[in-house]
Amino acid sequence: MAGLLLPLAGFFVYAVHAQDGFFPVLALALLVDIAILFSFQRRLQRKQAEVVIQKEDFFEKTNLLKAELENDRAEIAAFREEIVAYAKLKGFAEKVSNNLSLDDTADAIAHEVGEMLKFPGATLLQYLIDPKTGGLGLVHSRRDGHAVAVHNKNGDIFDRWVVKTLQPLLVQDSRTDFRFDTEKVPEEDRGVRSVLSVPLLVGTRLIGIFRFDSPVPGSFSKEGLRFLRTIGDVAAVALENAQLFDRVEDLAIRDSLTGLFLRRHLWGRIAEEVGRHTRLETPLSFLMIDLDHFRKYN
């Protein structure tokens, strides 16, 4: 720019001290300089436009990199959560498998589930199928780690739905869920507003139900349902093994046909009672009864 202006200034000074005929030459030079300046301006505008486009591309690439970084962070966080969840499941499986009897296994499962899934103010209910009646029977009820009394020991409309469909259940608000008529719920149980429940299945055989309920709507999520369902799969296998163990133990001391205790159990119990009464120095009676025609009952 300065290289163009300096010659023009020199021509102007010369024209002032020279003849008047030099002014057309000066005007022509000025027009040439203006044309050159316009050319420079167009080149400058093109350069500026290219810089703007490059800046936009840079910002777009930066935003894409930020989005990819956030996505990677979310995936890493989700992966960490899965690792923690699997670690919890591994510990859960180890702890419940250390118990053999059904009562001990059910106690351990209820305790561990309550520790892993902490829903403040929610009630944990564990039902098992009664082998005699085929219906549900309540074996555990807890709230915030403490035992609580439950009026309905055989389940309500939510539990019957799970038994009928063999599907997990998530109710965000019982008053607006079209699947259930809350008028059929007993008055003392109508405080239940949200429910999270899964069937304990081994194959297609129902062993029991795990359930959380809360008086607050929206207390549970789909993620909680998914995790409880996974826990339920592990718990169902542990409960089935415990039932088989109890069955084997029962067959070892009872006759499979009559359900009466076997002689080996009698001798063991006699030894225990004799020892106990000997220590306490109390009398001990032994009564034998003969049933005539017992074969009719056998």
PDB file of C-alpha atoms in Angstrom:
ATOM      1  CA  MET A   1       0.000   0.000   0.000  1.00  0.00           C
ATOM      2  CA  ALA A   2       2.784   2.439   0.911  1.00  0.00           C
ATOM      3  CA  GLY A   3       4.564   1.524  -2.357  1.00  0.00           C
ATOM      4  CA  LEU A   4       1.573   2.862  -4.281  1.00  0.00           C
ATOM      5  CA  LEU A   5       0.968   6.004  -2.238  1.00  0.00           C
ATOM      6  CA  LEU A   6       4.579   7.273  -2.270  1.00  0.00           C
ATOM      7  CA  PRO A   7       4.799   7.479  -6.085  1.00  0.00           C
ATOM      8  CA  LEU A   8       1.440   9.276  -6.194  1.00  0.00           C
ATOM      9  CA  ALA A   9       2.622  11.780  -3.606  1.00  0.00           C
ATOM     10  CA  GLY A  10       5.792  12.352  -5.637  1.00  0.00           C
ATOM     11  CA  PHE A  11       3.779  12.895  -8.836  1.00  0.00           C
ATOM     12  CA  PHE A  12       1.510  15.352  -7.005  1.00  0.00           C
ATOM     13  CA  VAL A  13       4.430  17.442  -5.711  1.00  0.00           C
ATOM     14  CA  TYR A  14       6.041  17.447  -9.143  1.00  0.00           C
ATOM     15  CA  ALA A  15       2.767  18.473 -10.816  1.00  0.00           C
ATOM     16  CA  VAL A  16       2.393  21.464  -8.480  1.00  0.00           C
ATOM     17  CA  HIS A  17       5.775  22.870  -9.530  1.00  0.00           C
ATOM     18  CA  ALA A  18       5.615  21.689 -13.126  1.00  0.00           C
ATOM     19  CA  GLN A  19       3.379  22.387 -16.082  1.00  0.00           C
ATOM     20  CA  ASP A  20      -0.397  22.042 -15.933  1.00  0.00           C
ATOM     21  CA  GLY A  21      -0.257  19.348 -18.608  1.00  0.00           C
ATOM     22  CA  PHE A  22       1.114  16.879 -16.099  1.00  0.00           C
ATOM     23  CA  PHE A  23      -2.223  16.576 -14.256  1.00  0.00           C
ATOM     24  CA  PRO A  24      -3.729  14.128 -16.801  1.00  0.00           C
ATOM     25  CA  VAL A  25      -0.683  11.928 -16.327  1.00  0.00           C
ATOM     26  CA  LEU A  26      -1.212  12.161 -12.582  1.00  0.00           C
ATOM     27  CA  ALA A  27      -4.914  11.257 -12.957  1.00  0.00           C
ATOM     28  CA  LEU A  28      -4.046   8.258 -15.091  1.00  0.00           C
ATOM     29  CA  ALA A  29      -1.524   7.087 -12.528  1.00  0.00           C
ATOM     30  CA  LEU A  30      -4.135   7.550  -9.838  1.00  0.00           C
ATOM     31  CA  LEU A  31      -6.643   5.423 -11.764  1.00  0.00           C
ATOM     32  CA  VAL A  32      -4.043   2.704 -12.179  1.00  0.00           C
ATOM     33  CA  ASP A  33      -3.320   2.794  -8.452  1.00  0.00           C
ATOM     34  CA  ILE A  34      -7.055   2.626  -7.666  1.00  0.00           C
ATOM     35  CA  ALA A  35      -7.439  -0.403  -9.933  1.00  0.00           C
ATOM     36  CA  ILE A  36      -4.498  -2.064  -8.217  1.00  0.00           C
ATOM     37  CA  LEU A  37      -5.981  -1.202  -4.825  1.00  0.00           C
ATOM     38  CA  PHE A  38      -9.330  -2.776  -5.792  1.00  0.00           C
ATOM     39  CA  SER A  39      -7.476  -5.892  -6.888  1.00  0.00           C
ATOM     40  CA  PHE A  40      -5.652  -6.021  -3.557  1.00  0.00           C
ATOM     41  CA  GLN A  41      -8.967  -5.475  -1.734  1.00  0.00           C
ATOM     42  CA  ARG A  42     -10.615  -8.387  -3.550  1.00  0.00           C
ATOM     43  CA  ARG A  43      -7.660 -10.629  -2.756  1.00  0.00           C
ATOM     44  CA  LEU A  44      -7.802  -9.504   0.869  1.00  0.00           C
ATOM     45  CA  GLN A  45     -11.539 -10.244   1.056  1.00  0.00           C
ATOM     46  CA  ARG A  46     -10.966 -13.701  -0.419  1.00  0.00           C
ATOM     47  CA  LYS A  47      -8.239 -14.328   2.129  1.00  0.00           C
ATOM     48  CA  GLN A  48     -10.500 -13.137   4.931  1.00  0.00           C
ATOM     49  CA  ALA A  49     -13.312 -15.407   3.692  1.00  0.00           C
ATOM     50  CA  GLU A  50     -10.890 -18.336   3.611  1.00  0.00           C
ATOM     51  CA  VAL A  51      -9.785 -17.538   7.155  1.00  0.00           C
ATOM     52  CA  VAL A  52     -13.430 -17.402   8.305  1.00  0.00           C
ATOM     53  CA  ILE A  53     -14.115 -20.784   6.670  1.00  0.00           C
ATOM     54  CA  GLN A  54     -10.983 -22.234   8.258  1.00  0.00           C
ATOM     55  CA  LYS A  55     -12.069 -20.880  11.647  1.00  0.00           C
ATOM     56  CA  GLU A  56     -15.540 -22.425  11.209  1.00  0.00           C
ATOM     57  CA  ASP A  57     -13.965 -25.748  10.211  1.00  0.00           C
ATOM     58  CA  PHE A  58     -11.682 -25.536  13.219  1.00  0.00           C
ATOM     59  CA  PHE A  59     -14.575 -24.854  15.601  1.00  0.00           C
ATOM     60  CA  GLU A  60     -16.631 -27.637  13.994  1.00  0.00           C
ATOM     61  CA  LYS A  61     -13.772 -30.102  14.394  1.00  0.00           C
ATOM     62  CA  THR A  62     -13.265 -28.877  17.965  1.00  0.00           C
ATOM     63  CA  ASN A  63     -16.952 -29.439  18.761  1.00  0.00           C
ATOM     64  CA  LEU A  64     -16.820 -32.904  17.190  1.00  0.00           C
ATOM     65  CA  LEU A  65     -13.757 -33.776  19.247  1.00  0.00           C
ATOM     66  CA  LYS A  66     -15.482 -32.482  22.403  1.00  0.00           C
ATOM     67  CA  ALA A  67     -18.576 -34.567  21.614  1.00  0.00           C
ATOM     68  CA  GLU A  68     -16.420 -37.670  21.020  1.00  0.00           C
ATOM     69  CA  LEU A  69     -14.557 -36.988  24.257  1.00  0.00           C
ATOM     70  CA  GLU A  70     -17.816 -36.653  26.209  1.00  0.00           C
ATOM     71  CA  ASN A  71     -19.109 -39.838  24.595  1.00  0.00           C
ATOM     72  CA  ASP A  72     -15.900 -41.665  25.530  1.00  0.00           C
ATOM     73  CA  ARG A  73     -16.182 -40.384  29.091  1.00  0.00           C
ATOM     74  CA  ALA A  74     -19.792 -41.571  29.285  1.00  0.00           C
ATOM     75  CA  GLU A  75     -18.815 -45.001  27.936  1.00  0.00           C
ATOM     76  CA  ILE A  76     -15.939 -45.227  30.421  1.00  0.00           C
ATOM     77  CA  ALA A  77     -18.267 -44.261  33.279  1.00  0.00           C
ATOM     78  CA  ALA A  78     -20.847 -46.833  32.134  1.00  0.00           C
ATOM     79  CA  PHE A  79     -18.103 -49.456  31.859  1.00  0.00           C
ATOM     80  CA  ARG A  80     -16.944 -48.644  35.380  1.00  0.00           C
ATOM     81  CA  GLU A  81     -20.502 -48.974  36.650  1.00  0.00           C
ATOM     82  CA  GLU A  82     -20.780 -52.376  34.957  1.00  0.00           C
ATOM     83  CA  ILE A  83     -17.514 -53.486  36.557  1.00  0.00           C
ATOM     84  CA  VAL A  84     -18.778 -52.385  39.973  1.00  0.00           C
ATOM     85  CA  ALA A  85     -22.122 -54.118  39.349  1.00  0.00           C
ATOM     86  CA  TYR A  86     -20.443 -57.370  38.290  1.00  0.00           C
ATOM     87  CA  ALA A  87     -18.153 -57.191  41.307  1.00  0.00           C
ATOM     88  CA  LYS A  88     -21.217 -56.815  43.529  1.00  0.00           C
ATOM     89  CA  LEU A  89     -22.898 -59.742  41.794  1.00  0.00           C
ATOM     90  CA  LYS A  90     -19.792 -61.871  42.222  1.00  0.00           C
ATOM     91  CA  GLY A  91     -19.690 -61.067  45.943  1.00  0.00           C
ATOM     92  CA  PHE A  92     -23.433 -61.671  46.192  1.00  0.00           C
ATOM     93  CA  ALA A  93     -23.174 -65.084  44.539  1.00  0.00           C
ATOM     94  CA  GLU A  94     -20.288 -66.094  46.788  1.00  0.00           C
ATOM     95  CA  LYS A  95     -22.058 -65.044  49.977  1.00  0.00           C
ATOM     96  CA  VAL A  96     -25.389 -66.719  49.235  1.00  0.00           C
ATOM     97  CA  SER A  97     -23.697 -69.911  48.024  1.00  0.00           C
ATOM     98  CA  ASN A  98     -21.974 -70.301  51.396  1.00  0.00           C
ATOM     99  CA  ASN A  99     -25.348 -71.219  52.922  1.00  0.00           C
ATOM    100  CA  LEU A 100     -26.911 -74.647  52.498  1.00  0.00           C
ATOM    101  CA  SER A 101     -30.307 -74.611  54.175  1.00  0.00           C
ATOM    102  CA  LEU A 102     -33.247 -72.762  52.653  1.00  0.00           C
ATOM    103  CA  ASP A 103     -33.800 -70.533  55.691  1.00  0.00           C
ATOM    104  CA  ASP A 104     -30.158 -69.461  55.838  1.00  0.00           C
ATOM    105  CA  THR A 105     -30.018 -68.877  52.096  1.00  0.00           C
ATOM    106  CA  ALA A 106     -33.201 -66.782  52.114  1.00  0.00           C
ATOM    107  CA  ASP A 107     -31.860 -64.729  55.055  1.00  0.00           C
ATOM    108  CA  ALA A 108     -28.544 -64.119  53.280  1.00  0.00           C
ATOM    109  CA  ILE A 109     -30.241 -63.134  50.013  1.00  0.00           C
ATOM    110  CA  ALA A 110     -32.594 -60.663  51.703  1.00  0.00           C
ATOM    111  CA  HIS A 111     -29.710 -59.095  53.619  1.00  0.00           C
ATOM    112  CA  GLU A 112     -27.421 -58.787  50.592  1.00  0.00           C
ATOM    113  CA  VAL A 113     -30.129 -57.410  48.298  1.00  0.00           C
ATOM    114  CA  GLY A 114     -31.005 -54.808  50.920  1.00  0.00           C
ATOM    115  CA  GLU A 115     -27.332 -53.813  51.113  1.00  0.00           C
ATOM    116  CA  MET A 116     -26.831 -53.594  47.342  1.00  0.00           C
ATOM    117  CA  LEU A 117     -30.072 -51.803  46.462  1.00  0.00           C
ATOM    118  CA  LYS A 118     -30.641 -49.018  48.934  1.00  0.00           C
ATOM    119  CA  PHE A 119     -33.968 -47.302  48.246  1.00  0.00           C
ATOM    120  CA  PRO A 120     -34.642 -44.943  51.188  1.00  0.00           C
ATOM    121  CA  GLY A 121     -38.078 -45.503  52.698  1.00  0.00           C
ATOM    122  CA  ALA A 122     -38.806 -48.485  50.441  1.00  0.00           C
ATOM    123  CA  THR A 123     -39.929 -51.871  51.791  1.00  0.00           C
ATOM    124  CA  LEU A 124     -38.191 -55.039  50.628  1.00  0.00           C
ATOM    125  CA  LEU A 125     -40.454 -58.106  50.426  1.00  0.00           C
ATOM    126  CA  GLN A 126     -39.315 -61.653  49.717  1.00  0.00           C
ATOM    127  CA  TYR A 127     -41.914 -64.298  48.887  1.00  0.00           C
ATOM    128  CA  LEU A 128     -41.318 -67.989  48.299  1.00  0.00           C
ATOM    129  CA  ILE A 129     -43.705 -70.492  46.767  1.00  0.00           C
ATOM    130  CA  ASP A 130     -45.204 -72.759  49.417  1.00  0.00           C
ATOM    131  CA  PRO A 131     -44.702 -76.339  48.126  1.00  0.00           C
ATOM    132  CA  LYS A 132     -47.865 -77.511  49.903  1.00  0.00           C
ATOM    133  CA  THR A 133     -50.295 -74.818  48.740  1.00  0.00           C
ATOM    134  CA  GLY A 134     -48.520 -73.581  45.634  1.00  0.00           C
ATOM    135  CA  GLY A 135     -49.176 -70.000  46.753  1.00  0.00           C
ATOM    136  CA  LEU A 136     -46.902 -67.197  47.874  1.00  0.00           C
ATOM    137  CA  GLY A 137     -45.640 -67.036  51.418  1.00  0.00           C
ATOM    138  CA  LEU A 138     -43.849 -64.021  52.891  1.00  0.00           C
ATOM    139  CA  VAL A 139     -40.439 -64.916  54.347  1.00  0.00           C
ATOM    140  CA  HIS A 140     -38.820 -61.482  54.717  1.00  0.00           C
ATOM    141  CA  SER A 141     -39.960 -57.875  55.003  1.00  0.00           C
ATOM    142  CA  ARG A 142     -37.484 -55.062  55.647  1.00  0.00           C
ATOM    143  CA  ARG A 143     -37.294 -51.315  55.457  1.00  0.00           C
ATOM    144  CA  ASP A 144     -34.000 -49.437  55.708  1.00  0.00           C
ATOM    145  CA  GLY A 145     -32.324 -52.540  57.125  1.00  0.00           C
ATOM    146  CA  HIS A 146     -34.925 -53.256  59.820  1.00  0.00           C
ATOM    147  CA  ALA A 147     -37.705 -55.844  59.919  1.00  0.00           C
ATOM    148  CA  VAL A 148     -41.221 -54.461  59.464  1.00  0.00           C
ATOM    149  CA  ALA A 149     -44.676 -55.975  59.859  1.00  0.00           C
ATOM    150  CA  VAL A 150     -46.676 -56.596  56.684  1.00  0.00           C
ATOM    151  CA  HIS A 151     -50.423 -57.283  56.793  1.00  0.00           C
ATOM    152  CA  ASN A 152     -50.645 -59.228  53.538  1.00  0.00           C
ATOM    153  CA  LYS A 153     -48.555 -62.379  53.900  1.00  0.00           C
ATOM    154  CA  ASN A 154     -49.666 -63.951  50.610  1.00  0.00           C
ATOM    155  CA  GLY A 155     -49.146 -61.082  48.164  1.00  0.00           C
ATOM    156  CA  ASP A 156     -51.441 -58.487  46.608  1.00  0.00           C
ATOM    157  CA  ILE A 157     -52.555 -57.576  43.074  1.00  0.00           C
ATOM    158  CA  PHE A 158     -49.011 -56.600  42.079  1.00  0.00           C
ATOM    159  CA  ASP A 159     -47.579 -59.936  43.238  1.00  0.00           C
ATOM    160  CA  ARG A 160     -50.395 -61.883  41.584  1.00  0.00           C
ATOM    161  CA  TRP A 161     -49.638 -60.060  38.315  1.00  0.00           C
ATOM    162  CA  VAL A 162     -45.986 -61.178  38.516  1.00  0.00           C
ATOM    163  CA  VAL A 163     -47.046 -64.767  39.342  1.00  0.00           C
ATOM    164  CA  LYS A 164     -49.456 -64.819  36.412  1.00  0.00           C
ATOM    165  CA  THR A 165     -47.191 -63.242  33.780  1.00  0.00           C
ATOM    166  CA  LEU A 166     -43.790 -64.405  35.106  1.00  0.00           C
ATOM    167  CA  GLN A 167     -42.513 -60.976  34.049  1.00  0.00           C
ATOM    168  CA  PRO A 168     -40.716 -58.229  35.996  1.00  0.00           C
ATOM    169  CA  LEU A 169     -42.858 -55.296  37.079  1.00  0.00           C
ATOM    170  CA  LEU A 170     -42.141 -51.567  37.339  1.00  0.00           C
ATOM    171  CA  VAL A 171     -44.937 -49.300  38.565  1.00  0.00           C
ATOM    172  CA  GLN A 172     -44.102 -45.607  38.741  1.00  0.00           C
ATOM    173  CA  ASP A 173     -47.465 -44.614  40.226  1.00  0.00           C
ATOM    174  CA  SER A 174     -50.128 -47.164  41.157  1.00  0.00           C
ATOM    175  CA  ARG A 175     -52.882 -44.540  40.896  1.00  0.00           C
ATOM    176  CA  THR A 176     -52.248 -43.888  37.222  1.00  0.00           C
ATOM    177  CA  ASP A 177     -51.114 -47.357  36.076  1.00  0.00           C
ATOM    178  CA  PHE A 178     -53.880 -48.768  33.842  1.00  0.00           C
ATOM    179  CA  ARG A 179     -52.897 -52.382  34.637  1.00  0.00           C
ATOM    180  CA  PHE A 180     -54.120 -52.266  38.229  1.00  0.00           C
ATOM    181  CA  ASP A 181     -57.319 -51.322  40.005  1.00  0.00           C
ATOM    182  CA  THR A 182     -56.123 -49.856  43.289  1.00  0.00           C
ATOM    183  CA  GLU A 183     -59.648 -50.100  44.677  1.00  0.00           C
ATOM    184  CA  LYS A 184     -59.039 -53.837  44.989  1.00  0.00           C
ATOM    185  CA  VAL A 185     -56.034 -53.236  47.231  1.00  0.00           C
ATOM    186  CA  PRO A 186     -56.809 -53.559  50.976  1.00  0.00           C
ATOM    187  CA  GLU A 187     -57.087 -50.250  52.794  1.00  0.00           C
ATOM    188  CA  GLU A 188     -53.923 -50.868  54.830  1.00  0.00           C
ATOM    189  CA  ASP A 189     -51.883 -51.476  51.636  1.00  0.00           C
ATOM    190  CA  ARG A 190     -53.122 -48.531  49.577  1.00  0.00           C
ATOM    191  CA  GLY A 191     -50.132 -46.442  50.612  1.00  0.00           C
ATOM    192  CA  VAL A 192     -48.059 -48.263  47.994  1.00  0.00           C
ATOM    193  CA  ARG A 193     -47.486 -45.850  45.098  1.00  0.00           C
ATOM    194  CA  SER A 194     -44.465 -47.328  43.271  1.00  0.00           C
ATOM    195  CA  VAL A 195     -43.419 -50.963  42.892  1.00  0.00           C
ATOM    196  CA  LEU A 196     -40.324 -52.783  41.658  1.00  0.00           C
ATOM    197  CA  SER A 197     -40.734 -56.569  41.454  1.00  0.00           C
ATOM    198  CA  VAL A 198     -39.090 -59.537  39.717  1.00  0.00           C
ATOM    199  CA  PRO A 199     -39.987 -63.244  39.623  1.00  0.00           C
ATOM    200  CA  LEU A 200     -37.406 -65.728  40.884  1.00  0.00           C
ATOM    201  CA  LEU A 201     -37.323 -68.252  38.062  1.00  0.00           C
ATOM    202  CA  VAL A 202     -35.382 -71.416  37.356  1.00  0.00           C
ATOM    203  CA  GLY A 203     -36.261 -72.079  33.755  1.00  0.00           C
ATOM    204  CA  THR A 204     -40.025 -71.597  33.754  1.00  0.00           C
ATOM    205  CA  ARG A 205     -40.530 -72.713  37.361  1.00  0.00           C
ATOM    206  CA  LEU A 206     -41.391 -69.946  39.787  1.00  0.00           C
ATOM    207  CA  ILE A 207     -39.603 -70.162  43.139  1.00  0.00           C
ATOM    208  CA  GLY A 208     -40.628 -66.818  44.579  1.00  0.00           C
ATOM    209  CA  ILE A 209     -40.722 -63.053  44.152  1.00  0.00           C
ATOM    210  CA  PHE A 210     -38.448 -60.198  45.113  1.00  0.00           C
ATOM    211  CA  ARG A 211     -40.167 -56.860  45.504  1.00  0.00           C
ATOM    212  CA  PHE A 212     -39.563 -53.278  46.588  1.00  0.00           C
ATOM    213  CA  ASP A 213     -42.439 -50.872  47.162  1.00  0.00           C
ATOM    214  CA  SER A 214     -42.576 -47.268  48.255  1.00  0.00           C
ATOM    215  CA  PRO A 215     -45.228 -44.733  49.284  1.00  0.00           C
ATOM    216  CA  VAL A 216     -43.503 -42.196  47.005  1.00  0.00           C
ATOM    217  CA  PRO A 217     -44.273 -42.218  43.237  1.00  0.00           C
ATOM    218  CA  GLY A 218     -41.324 -42.661  40.887  1.00  0.00           C
ATOM    219  CA  SER A 219     -39.011 -44.190  43.482  1.00  0.00           C
ATOM    220  CA  PHE A 220     -37.600 -46.788  41.077  1.00  0.00           C
ATOM    221  CA  SER A 221     -36.027 -46.790  37.615  1.00  0.00           C
ATOM    222  CA  LYS A 222     -35.522 -49.150  34.702  1.00  0.00           C
ATOM    223  CA  GLU A 223     -31.843 -49.456  35.656  1.00  0.00           C
ATOM    224  CA  GLY A 224     -32.874 -50.614  39.133  1.00  0.00           C
ATOM    225  CA  LEU A 225     -35.267 -53.130  37.603  1.00  0.00           C
ATOM    226  CA  ARG A 226     -32.552 -54.474  35.298  1.00  0.00           C
ATOM    227  CA  PHE A 227     -30.106 -54.905  38.189  1.00  0.00           C
ATOM    228  CA  LEU A 228     -32.726 -56.510  40.448  1.00  0.00           C
ATOM    229  CA  ARG A 229     -33.625 -58.908  37.648  1.00  0.00           C
ATOM    230  CA  THR A 230     -29.980 -59.978  37.353  1.00  0.00           C
ATOM    231  CA  ILE A 231     -29.804 -60.435  41.124  1.00  0.00           C
ATOM    232  CA  GLY A 232     -33.016 -62.453  40.962  1.00  0.00           C
ATOM    233  CA  ASP A 233     -31.483 -64.886  38.454  1.00  0.00           C
ATOM    234  CA  VAL A 234     -28.589 -65.574  40.837  1.00  0.00           C
ATOM    235  CA  ALA A 235     -30.897 -65.767  43.870  1.00  0.00           C
ATOM    236  CA  ALA A 236     -33.254 -68.217  42.153  1.00  0.00           C
ATOM    237  CA  VAL A 237     -30.431 -70.703  41.519  1.00  0.00           C
ATOM    238  CA  ALA A 238     -29.204 -70.371  45.119  1.00  0.00           C
ATOM    239  CA  LEU A 239     -32.727 -70.924  46.465  1.00  0.00           C
ATOM    240  CA  GLU A 240     -33.266 -73.958  44.247  1.00  0.00           C
ATOM    241  CA  ASN A 241     -29.989 -75.483  45.492  1.00  0.00           C
ATOM    242  CA  ALA A 242     -31.044 -74.793  49.086  1.00  0.00           C
ATOM    243  CA  GLN A 243     -34.426 -76.450  48.482  1.00  0.00           C
ATOM    244  CA  LEU A 244     -32.685 -79.501  47.047  1.00  0.00           C
ATOM    245  CA  PHE A 245     -30.332 -79.610  50.036  1.00  0.00           C
ATOM    246  CA  ASP A 246     -33.255 -79.433  52.468  1.00  0.00           C
ATOM    247  CA  ARG A 247     -35.021 -82.135  50.492  1.00  0.00           C
ATOM    248  CA  VAL A 248     -31.973 -84.420  50.633  1.00  0.00           C
ATOM    249  CA  GLU A 249     -31.562 -83.764  54.343  1.00  0.00           C
ATOM    250  CA  ASP A 250     -35.237 -84.501  54.901  1.00  0.00           C
ATOM    251  CA  LEU A 251     -35.018 -87.759  52.943  1.00  0.00           C
ATOM    252  CA  ALA A 252     -32.073 -88.785  55.118  1.00  0.00           C
ATOM    253  CA  ILE A 253     -34.238 -88.746  58.268  1.00  0.00           C
ATOM    254  CA  ARG A 254     -37.798 -89.327  56.933  1.00  0.00           C
ATOM    255  CA  ASP A 255     -39.529 -92.059  55.030  1.00  0.00           C
ATOM    256  CA  SER A 256     -40.339 -90.787  51.532  1.00  0.00           C
ATOM    257  CA  LEU A 257     -43.751 -92.505  51.481  1.00  0.00           C
ATOM    258  CA  THR A 258     -45.180 -91.711  54.910  1.00  0.00           C
ATOM    259  CA  GLY A 259     -43.087 -88.706  55.886  1.00  0.00           C
ATOM    260  CA  LEU A 260     -42.340 -90.353  59.256  1.00  0.00           C
ATOM    261  CA  PHE A 261     -38.912 -90.146  60.850  1.00  0.00           C
ATOM    262  CA  LEU A 262     -36.565 -93.078  60.205  1.00  0.00           C
ATOM    263  CA  ARG A 263     -35.018 -95.245  62.897  1.00  0.00           C
ATOM    264  CA  ARG A 264     -31.563 -93.676  62.539  1.00  0.00           C
ATOM    265  CA  HIS A 265     -33.103 -90.303  63.387  1.00  0.00           C
ATOM    266  CA  LEU A 266     -34.797 -91.867  66.416  1.00  0.00           C
ATOM    267  CA  TRP A 267     -31.496 -93.205  67.770  1.00  0.00           C
ATOM    268  CA  GLY A 268     -29.844 -89.833  67.287  1.00  0.00           C
ATOM    269  CA  ARG A 269     -32.633 -87.991  69.077  1.00  0.00           C
ATOM    270  CA  ILE A 270     -32.638 -90.546  71.930  1.00  0.00           C
ATOM    271  CA  ALA A 271     -28.900 -89.964  72.440  1.00  0.00           C
ATOM    272  CA  GLU A 272     -29.430 -86.185  72.495  1.00  0.00           C
ATOM    273  CA  GLU A 273     -32.316 -86.357  74.947  1.00  0.00           C
ATOM    274  CA  VAL A 274     -30.576 -88.828  77.299  1.00  0.00           C
ATOM    275  CA  GLY A 275     -27.524 -86.560  77.370  1.00  0.00           C
ATOM    276  CA  ARG A 276     -29.619 -83.453  77.997  1.00  0.00           C
ATOM    277  CA  HIS A 277     -31.670 -84.997  80.812  1.00  0.00           C
ATOM    278  CA  THR A 278     -28.533 -86.501  82.347  1.00  0.00           C
ATOM    279  CA  ARG A 279     -26.954 -83.053  82.535  1.00  0.00           C
ATOM    280  CA  LEU A 280     -30.118 -81.463  83.905  1.00  0.00           C
ATOM    281  CA  GLU A 281     -30.837 -84.446  86.179  1.00  0.00           C
ATOM    282  CA  THR A 282     -34.470 -84.516  85.090  1.00  0.00           C
ATOM    283  CA  PRO A 283     -36.641 -87.599  84.453  1.00  0.00           C
ATOM    284  CA  LEU A 284     -36.982 -88.972  80.933  1.00  0.00           C
ATOM    285  CA  SER A 285     -39.872 -91.040  79.613  1.00  0.00           C
ATOM    286  CA  PHE A 286     -39.914 -93.213  76.497  1.00  0.00           C
ATOM    287  CA  LEU A 287     -43.230 -94.265  75.001  1.00  0.00           C
ATOM    288  CA  MET A 288     -43.702 -96.877  72.262  1.00  0.00           C
ATOM    289  CA  ILE A 289     -47.022 -97.271  70.443  1.00  0.00           C
ATOM    290  CA  ASP A 290     -47.891-100.169  68.185  1.00  0.00           C
ATOM    291  CA  LEU A 291     -50.349 -99.429  65.365  1.00  0.00           C
ATOM    292  CA  ASP A 292     -52.374-102.439  64.306  1.00  0.00           C
ATOM    293  CA  HIS A 293     -52.855-102.909  60.570  1.00  0.00           C
ATOM    294  CA  PHE A 294     -50.417-100.090  59.789  1.00  0.00           C
ATOM    295  CA  ARG A 295     -50.080-101.497  56.296  1.00  0.00           C
ATOM    296  CA  LYS A 296     -53.493 -99.956  55.535  1.00  0.00           C
ATOM    297  CA  TYR A 297     -51.985 -96.520  56.061  1.00  0.00           C
ATOM    298  CA  ASN A 298     -48.692 -97.304  54.344  1.00  0.00           C
TER     299      ASN A 298
END
